[in-house]
Coordinates of C-alpha atoms in Angstrom, one line a residue:
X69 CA 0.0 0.0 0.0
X70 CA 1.3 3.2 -1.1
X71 CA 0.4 6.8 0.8
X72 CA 1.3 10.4 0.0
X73 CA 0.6 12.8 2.4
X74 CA -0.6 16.2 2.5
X75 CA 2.7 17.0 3.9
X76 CA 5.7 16.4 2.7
X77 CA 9.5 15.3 4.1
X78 CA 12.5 16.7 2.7
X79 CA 10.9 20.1 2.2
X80 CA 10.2 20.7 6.0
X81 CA 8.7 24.3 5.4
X82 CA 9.9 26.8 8.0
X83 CA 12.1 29.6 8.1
X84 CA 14.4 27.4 9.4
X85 CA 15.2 25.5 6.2
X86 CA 18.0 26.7 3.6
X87 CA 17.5 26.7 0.5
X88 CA 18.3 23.2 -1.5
X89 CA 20.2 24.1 -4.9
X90 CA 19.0 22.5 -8.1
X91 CA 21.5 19.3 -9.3
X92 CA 24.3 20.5 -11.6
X93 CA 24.1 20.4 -15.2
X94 CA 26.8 17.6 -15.5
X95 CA 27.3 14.5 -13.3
X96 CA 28.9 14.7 -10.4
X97 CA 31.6 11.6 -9.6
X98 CA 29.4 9.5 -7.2
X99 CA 31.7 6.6 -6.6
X100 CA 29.5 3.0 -6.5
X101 CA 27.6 1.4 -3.9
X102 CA 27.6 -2.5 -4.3
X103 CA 24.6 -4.2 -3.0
X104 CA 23.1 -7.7 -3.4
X105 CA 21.6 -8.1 -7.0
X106 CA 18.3 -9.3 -5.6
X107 CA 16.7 -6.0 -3.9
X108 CA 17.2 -4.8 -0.4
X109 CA 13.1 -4.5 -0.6
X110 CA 10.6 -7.2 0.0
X111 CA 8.2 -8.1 -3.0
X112 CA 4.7 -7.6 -2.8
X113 CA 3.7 -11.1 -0.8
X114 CA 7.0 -11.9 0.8
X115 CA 8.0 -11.7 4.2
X116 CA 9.2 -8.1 5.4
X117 CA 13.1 -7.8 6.0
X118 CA 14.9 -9.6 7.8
X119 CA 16.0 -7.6 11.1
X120 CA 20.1 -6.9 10.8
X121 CA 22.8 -5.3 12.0
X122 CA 25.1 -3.7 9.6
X123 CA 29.1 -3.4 10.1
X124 CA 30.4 0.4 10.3
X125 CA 33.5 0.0 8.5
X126 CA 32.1 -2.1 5.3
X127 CA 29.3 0.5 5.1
X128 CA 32.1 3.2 5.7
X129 CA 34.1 1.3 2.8
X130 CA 30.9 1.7 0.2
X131 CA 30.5 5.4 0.0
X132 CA 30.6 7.1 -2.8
X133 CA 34.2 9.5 -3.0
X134 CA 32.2 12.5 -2.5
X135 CA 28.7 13.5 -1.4
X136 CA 26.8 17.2 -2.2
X137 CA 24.7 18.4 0.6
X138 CA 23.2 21.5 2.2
X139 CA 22.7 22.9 5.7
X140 CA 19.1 22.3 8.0
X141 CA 19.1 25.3 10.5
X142 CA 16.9 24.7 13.6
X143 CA 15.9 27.2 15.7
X144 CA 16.3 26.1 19.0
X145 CA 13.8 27.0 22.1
X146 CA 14.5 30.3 24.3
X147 CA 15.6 33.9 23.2
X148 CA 19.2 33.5 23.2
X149 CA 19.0 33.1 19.0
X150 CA 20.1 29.1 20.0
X151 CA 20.2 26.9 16.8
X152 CA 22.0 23.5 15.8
X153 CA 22.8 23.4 12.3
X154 CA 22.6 20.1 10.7
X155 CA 23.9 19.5 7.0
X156 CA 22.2 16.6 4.9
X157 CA 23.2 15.0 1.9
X158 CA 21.2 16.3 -1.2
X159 CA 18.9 13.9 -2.6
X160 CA 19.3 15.4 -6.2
X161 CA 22.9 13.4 -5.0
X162 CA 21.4 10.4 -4.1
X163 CA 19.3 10.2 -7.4
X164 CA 22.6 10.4 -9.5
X165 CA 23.7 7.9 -7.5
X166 CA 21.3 5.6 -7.8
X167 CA 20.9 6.6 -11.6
X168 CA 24.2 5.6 -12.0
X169 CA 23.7 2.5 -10.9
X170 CA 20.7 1.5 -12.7
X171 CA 18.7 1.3 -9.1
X172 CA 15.2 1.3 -10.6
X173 CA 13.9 0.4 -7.6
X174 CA 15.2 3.2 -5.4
X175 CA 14.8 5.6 -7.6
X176 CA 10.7 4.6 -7.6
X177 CA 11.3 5.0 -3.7
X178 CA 12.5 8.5 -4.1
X179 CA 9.4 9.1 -6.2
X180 CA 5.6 10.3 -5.6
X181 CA 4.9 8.1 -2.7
X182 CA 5.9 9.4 0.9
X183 CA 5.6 5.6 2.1
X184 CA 5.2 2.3 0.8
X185 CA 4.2 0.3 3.0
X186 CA 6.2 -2.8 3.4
X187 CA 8.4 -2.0 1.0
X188 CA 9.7 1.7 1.5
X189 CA 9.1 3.6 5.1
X190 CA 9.9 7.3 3.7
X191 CA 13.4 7.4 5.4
X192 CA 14.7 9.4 2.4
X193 CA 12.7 12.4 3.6
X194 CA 12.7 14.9 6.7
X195 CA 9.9 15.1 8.6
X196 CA 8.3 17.9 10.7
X197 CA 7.8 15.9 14.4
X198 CA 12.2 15.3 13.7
X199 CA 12.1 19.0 14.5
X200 CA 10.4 18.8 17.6
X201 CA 12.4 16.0 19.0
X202 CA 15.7 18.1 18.4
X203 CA 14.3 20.5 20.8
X204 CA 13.0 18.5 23.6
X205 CA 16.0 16.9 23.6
X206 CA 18.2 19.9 23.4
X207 CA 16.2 20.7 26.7
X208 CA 16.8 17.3 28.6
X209 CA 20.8 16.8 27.3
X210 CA 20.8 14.8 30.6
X211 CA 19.4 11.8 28.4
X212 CA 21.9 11.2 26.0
X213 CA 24.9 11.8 28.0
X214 CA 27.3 9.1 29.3
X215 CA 26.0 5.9 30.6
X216 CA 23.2 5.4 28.3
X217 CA 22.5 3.9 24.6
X218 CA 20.5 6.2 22.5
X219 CA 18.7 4.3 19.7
X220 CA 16.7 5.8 17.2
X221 CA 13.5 3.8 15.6
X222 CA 13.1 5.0 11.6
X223 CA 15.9 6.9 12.0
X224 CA 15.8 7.9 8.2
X225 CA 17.8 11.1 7.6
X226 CA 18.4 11.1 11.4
X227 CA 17.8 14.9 12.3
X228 CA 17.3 13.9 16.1
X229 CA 20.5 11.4 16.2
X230 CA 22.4 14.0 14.3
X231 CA 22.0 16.6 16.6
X232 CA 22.5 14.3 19.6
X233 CA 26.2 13.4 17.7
X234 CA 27.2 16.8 17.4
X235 CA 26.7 17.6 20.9
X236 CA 28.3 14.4 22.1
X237 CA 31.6 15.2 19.8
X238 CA 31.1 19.1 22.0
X239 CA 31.6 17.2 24.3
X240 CA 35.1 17.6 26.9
X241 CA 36.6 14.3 26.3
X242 CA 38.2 13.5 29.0
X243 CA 35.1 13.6 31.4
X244 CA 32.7 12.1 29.6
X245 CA 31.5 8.2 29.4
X246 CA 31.0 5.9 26.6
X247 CA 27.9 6.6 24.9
X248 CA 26.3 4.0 22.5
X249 CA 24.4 5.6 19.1
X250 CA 21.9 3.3 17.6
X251 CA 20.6 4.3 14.6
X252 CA 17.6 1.5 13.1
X253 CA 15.5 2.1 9.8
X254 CA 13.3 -0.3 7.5
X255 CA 15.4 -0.2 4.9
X256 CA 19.4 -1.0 4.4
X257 CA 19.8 1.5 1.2
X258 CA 18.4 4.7 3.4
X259 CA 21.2 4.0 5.8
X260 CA 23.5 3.6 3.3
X261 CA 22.7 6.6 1.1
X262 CA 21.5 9.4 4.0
X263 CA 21.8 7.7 7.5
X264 CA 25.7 7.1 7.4
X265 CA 26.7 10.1 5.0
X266 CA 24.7 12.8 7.1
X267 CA 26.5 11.5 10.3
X268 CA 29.6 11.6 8.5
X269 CA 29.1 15.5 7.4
X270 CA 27.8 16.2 10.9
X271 CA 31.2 14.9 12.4
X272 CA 33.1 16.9 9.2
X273 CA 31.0 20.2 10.6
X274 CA 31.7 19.8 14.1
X275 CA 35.2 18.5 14.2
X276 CA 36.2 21.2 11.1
X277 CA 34.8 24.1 11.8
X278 CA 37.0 26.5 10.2
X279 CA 36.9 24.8 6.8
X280 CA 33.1 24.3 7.0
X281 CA 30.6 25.6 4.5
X282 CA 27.1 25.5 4.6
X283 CA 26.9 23.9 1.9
X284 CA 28.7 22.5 -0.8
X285 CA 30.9 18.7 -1.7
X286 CA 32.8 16.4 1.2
X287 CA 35.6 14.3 -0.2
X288 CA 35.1 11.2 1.1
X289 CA 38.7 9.7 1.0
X290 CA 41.1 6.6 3.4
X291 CA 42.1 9.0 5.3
X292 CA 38.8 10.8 6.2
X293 CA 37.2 7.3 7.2
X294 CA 40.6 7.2 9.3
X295 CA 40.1 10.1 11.1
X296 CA 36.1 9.6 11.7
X297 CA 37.0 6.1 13.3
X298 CA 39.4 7.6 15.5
X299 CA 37.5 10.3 16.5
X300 CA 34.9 8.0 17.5
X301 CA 37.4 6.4 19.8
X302 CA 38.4 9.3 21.1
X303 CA 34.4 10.8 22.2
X304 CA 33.6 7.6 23.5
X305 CA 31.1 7.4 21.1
X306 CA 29.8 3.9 19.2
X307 CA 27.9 3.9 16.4
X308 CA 25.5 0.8 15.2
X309 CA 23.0 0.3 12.2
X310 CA 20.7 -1.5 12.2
X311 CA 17.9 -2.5 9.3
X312 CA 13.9 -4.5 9.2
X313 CA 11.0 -5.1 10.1
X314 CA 10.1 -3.8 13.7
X315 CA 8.9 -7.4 15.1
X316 CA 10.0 -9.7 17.8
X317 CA 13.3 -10.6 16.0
X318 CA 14.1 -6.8 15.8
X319 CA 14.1 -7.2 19.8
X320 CA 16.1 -10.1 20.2
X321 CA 18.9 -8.8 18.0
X322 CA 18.9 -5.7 19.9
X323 CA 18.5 -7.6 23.4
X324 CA 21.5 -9.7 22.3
X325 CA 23.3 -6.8 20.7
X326 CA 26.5 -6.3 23.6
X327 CA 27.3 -2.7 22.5
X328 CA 23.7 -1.8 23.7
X329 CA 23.3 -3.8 26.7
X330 CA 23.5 -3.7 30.7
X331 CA 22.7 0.5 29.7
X332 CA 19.4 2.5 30.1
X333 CA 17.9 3.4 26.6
X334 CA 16.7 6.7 25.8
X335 CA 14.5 5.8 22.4
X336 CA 13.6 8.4 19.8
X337 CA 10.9 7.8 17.1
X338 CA 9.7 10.4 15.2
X339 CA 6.7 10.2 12.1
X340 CA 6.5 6.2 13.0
X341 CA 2.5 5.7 14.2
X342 CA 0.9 7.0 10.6
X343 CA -1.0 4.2 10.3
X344 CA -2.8 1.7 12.1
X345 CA -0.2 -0.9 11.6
X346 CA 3.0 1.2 11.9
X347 CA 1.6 2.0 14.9
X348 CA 1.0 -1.3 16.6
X349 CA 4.4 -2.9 15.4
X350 CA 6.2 0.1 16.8
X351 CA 4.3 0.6 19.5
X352 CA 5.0 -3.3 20.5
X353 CA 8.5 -2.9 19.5
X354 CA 8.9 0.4 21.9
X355 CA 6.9 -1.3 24.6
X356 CA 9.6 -4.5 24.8
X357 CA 12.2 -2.9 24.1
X358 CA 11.6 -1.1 27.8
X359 CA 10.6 -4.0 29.2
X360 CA 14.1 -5.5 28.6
X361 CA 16.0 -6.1 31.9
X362 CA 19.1 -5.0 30.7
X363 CA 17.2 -1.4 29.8
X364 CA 16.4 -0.3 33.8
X365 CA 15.8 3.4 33.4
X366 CA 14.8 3.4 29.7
X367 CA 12.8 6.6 29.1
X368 CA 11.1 7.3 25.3
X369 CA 10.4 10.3 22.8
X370 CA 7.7 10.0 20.6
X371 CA 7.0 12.8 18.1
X372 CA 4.1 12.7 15.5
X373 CA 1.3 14.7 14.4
X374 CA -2.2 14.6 16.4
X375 CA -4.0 12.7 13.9
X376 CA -2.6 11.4 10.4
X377 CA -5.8 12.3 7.9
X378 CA -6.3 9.4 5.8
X379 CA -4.4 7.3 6.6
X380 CA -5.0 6.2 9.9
X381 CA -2.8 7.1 12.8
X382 CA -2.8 9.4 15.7
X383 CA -1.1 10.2 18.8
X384 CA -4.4 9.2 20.7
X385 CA -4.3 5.3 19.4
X386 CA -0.7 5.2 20.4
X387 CA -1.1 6.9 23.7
X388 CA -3.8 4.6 24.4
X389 CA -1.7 1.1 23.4
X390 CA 0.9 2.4 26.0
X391 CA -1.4 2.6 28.6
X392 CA -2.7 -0.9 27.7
X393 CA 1.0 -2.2 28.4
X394 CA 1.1 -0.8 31.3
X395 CA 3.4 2.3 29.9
X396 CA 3.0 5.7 31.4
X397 CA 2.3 8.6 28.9
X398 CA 3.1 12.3 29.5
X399 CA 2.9 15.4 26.8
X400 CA 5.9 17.3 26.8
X401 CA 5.4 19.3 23.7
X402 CA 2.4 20.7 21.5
X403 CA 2.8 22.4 18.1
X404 CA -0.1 24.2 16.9
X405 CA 1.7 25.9 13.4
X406 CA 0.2 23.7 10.5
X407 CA -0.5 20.5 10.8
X408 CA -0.7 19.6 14.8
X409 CA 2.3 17.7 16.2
X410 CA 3.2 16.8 19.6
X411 CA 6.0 15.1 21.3
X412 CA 5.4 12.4 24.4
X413 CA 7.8 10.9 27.2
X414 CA 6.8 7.2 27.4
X415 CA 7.9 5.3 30.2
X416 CA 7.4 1.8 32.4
X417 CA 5.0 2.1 35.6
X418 CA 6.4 1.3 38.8

């Protein structure tokens, strides 16, 4: 089933977006991405995908030798002209990519259709509610600092995530503790082609300041990767992908996943209740993902809009599948501007 909204990602329209820049008349050297032959997508009647973790340095290893992208500028809350900026790989670039490779297939997913369901989860788009999380978070830093494994469901372009990995890299090295980065979307291409390359320019921003441009190319060389690995090292900071269906298997890799256990999670989902079934599969998958023993302490954002006209969803329905777990629900944020959006603390009573 496909859906396009009345809204759309990508074009997240307030006056905190830059400008995107058209694609260049000639083609831009894109390097190659090598995947499977048979599709990282499930046909219509198969089973969805597999849940898997991916390895850092082979998907560090497969990007192209230079990505385009342009700078997201959020406006953070209070008067003291706060603001994260948070740069994003063009998907004009990730068309020529993907044209380049003959990738039918994802170019249909970068097409008409916001979601397919099943098949493509819209993770090649920003969404509006990925704004909102940025600022509650920016507000309760206390969540994602040392000690604790941040994991993002449908992370997709990763706005949240991204602005959580700058301010970890801020962060003074020698007083801080190991922080674990999870980063989990439907689809193995979108972390390929967005996920990973946006945290790469976001560590290029913060780590390179005085070379930095709002917008422009990043030379993706040995060297670079070199550095980016090290710095990782160095902040303490892991970083894990992860790819599938949200399902009972998605929970038992991440239960059995070391890098994320015996820590409290702070989970971040942002645009993932639209429908009736997107919510109840996340909704189960948040829900025992708290109730994991090794995640004591586990706290939740959930950001979405109020009600997701025709198509199904709504903050209600998943506020009210929390409760029947047993999950307490408070509202932490309201936006009124547009479409309404809100953003929700979920945790485990007792």
């Amino acid at each position: 089933m496909s859906f396009s909204f009345s809204f759309s990602g990508d074009d997240i329209e307030e006056d905190q977006t830059t400008t995107s820049h058209p694609p260049p008349t000639h083609a831009a050297e894109t390097g190659t991405l090598r995947r499977p032959s048979s599709s990282a997508f499930p046909v219509a009647g198969q089973p969805l995908l597999k849940p898997q973790k991916h390895d850092l340095t082979q998907m560090l290893n497969l990007l192209p030798s230079k990505i385009s992208y342009s700078t997201l500028t959020i406006k953070l809350d209070g008067n003291e002209g706060r603001e994260v900026r948070i740069p994003r790989r063009e998907l004009w670039d990730v068309r020529v990519q993907l044209m380049a490779e003959d990738d039918e297939e994802g170019l249909g997913n970068l097409g008409k259709d916001d979601v397919k369901t099943g098949v493509y989860e819209g993770g090649f788009k920003s969404w509006e509610s990925s704004v909102d999380v940025v600022r509650v978070v920016d507000g309760r830093r206390g969540l994602v600092g040392g000690g604790r494994s941040v994991f993002e469901l449908g992370c997709g372009t990763a706005l949240p995530s991204l602005a959580i990995f700058q301010w970890l890299l801020q962060r003074t090295v020698t007083t801080t503790g190991a922080v674990n980065l999870g980063l989990a979307d439907y689809n193995p291409t979108v972390l390929q082609l967005v996920t990973l390359p946006n945290t790469l320019l976001s560590w290029a921003q913060t780590t390179k300041p005085e070379t930095w441009e709002a917008e422009g190319e990043l030379e993706i060389d040995p060297d670079l990767i070199s550095q980016f690995l090290t710095s990782l090292q160095i902040h303490n900071i892991s970083l894990s992908f992860y790819s599938g269906a949200w399902s009972p298997e998605f929970v038992d890799l991440i239960s059995s996943d070391s890098t994320l256990k015996s820590t409290p999670l702070t989970i971040i989902g942002a645009e993932t209740i639209y429908s009736p079934a997107a919510l109840a599969s996340f909704g189960e998958t948040l829900m025992s993902l708290l109730n994991l023993p090794s995640a004591e302490g586990s706290t939740a954002l959930v950001a979405a809009k109020k009600v997701y006209f025709g198509v199904g969803g709504s903050m209600e329905d998943f506020c009210d599948l929390v409760r029947g777990k047993g999950g307490l629900v408070e509202q932490i944020r309201e936006e009124s501007d547009g479409v309404r959006r809100a953003v929700v603390e979920v945790r485990l009573t007792g």
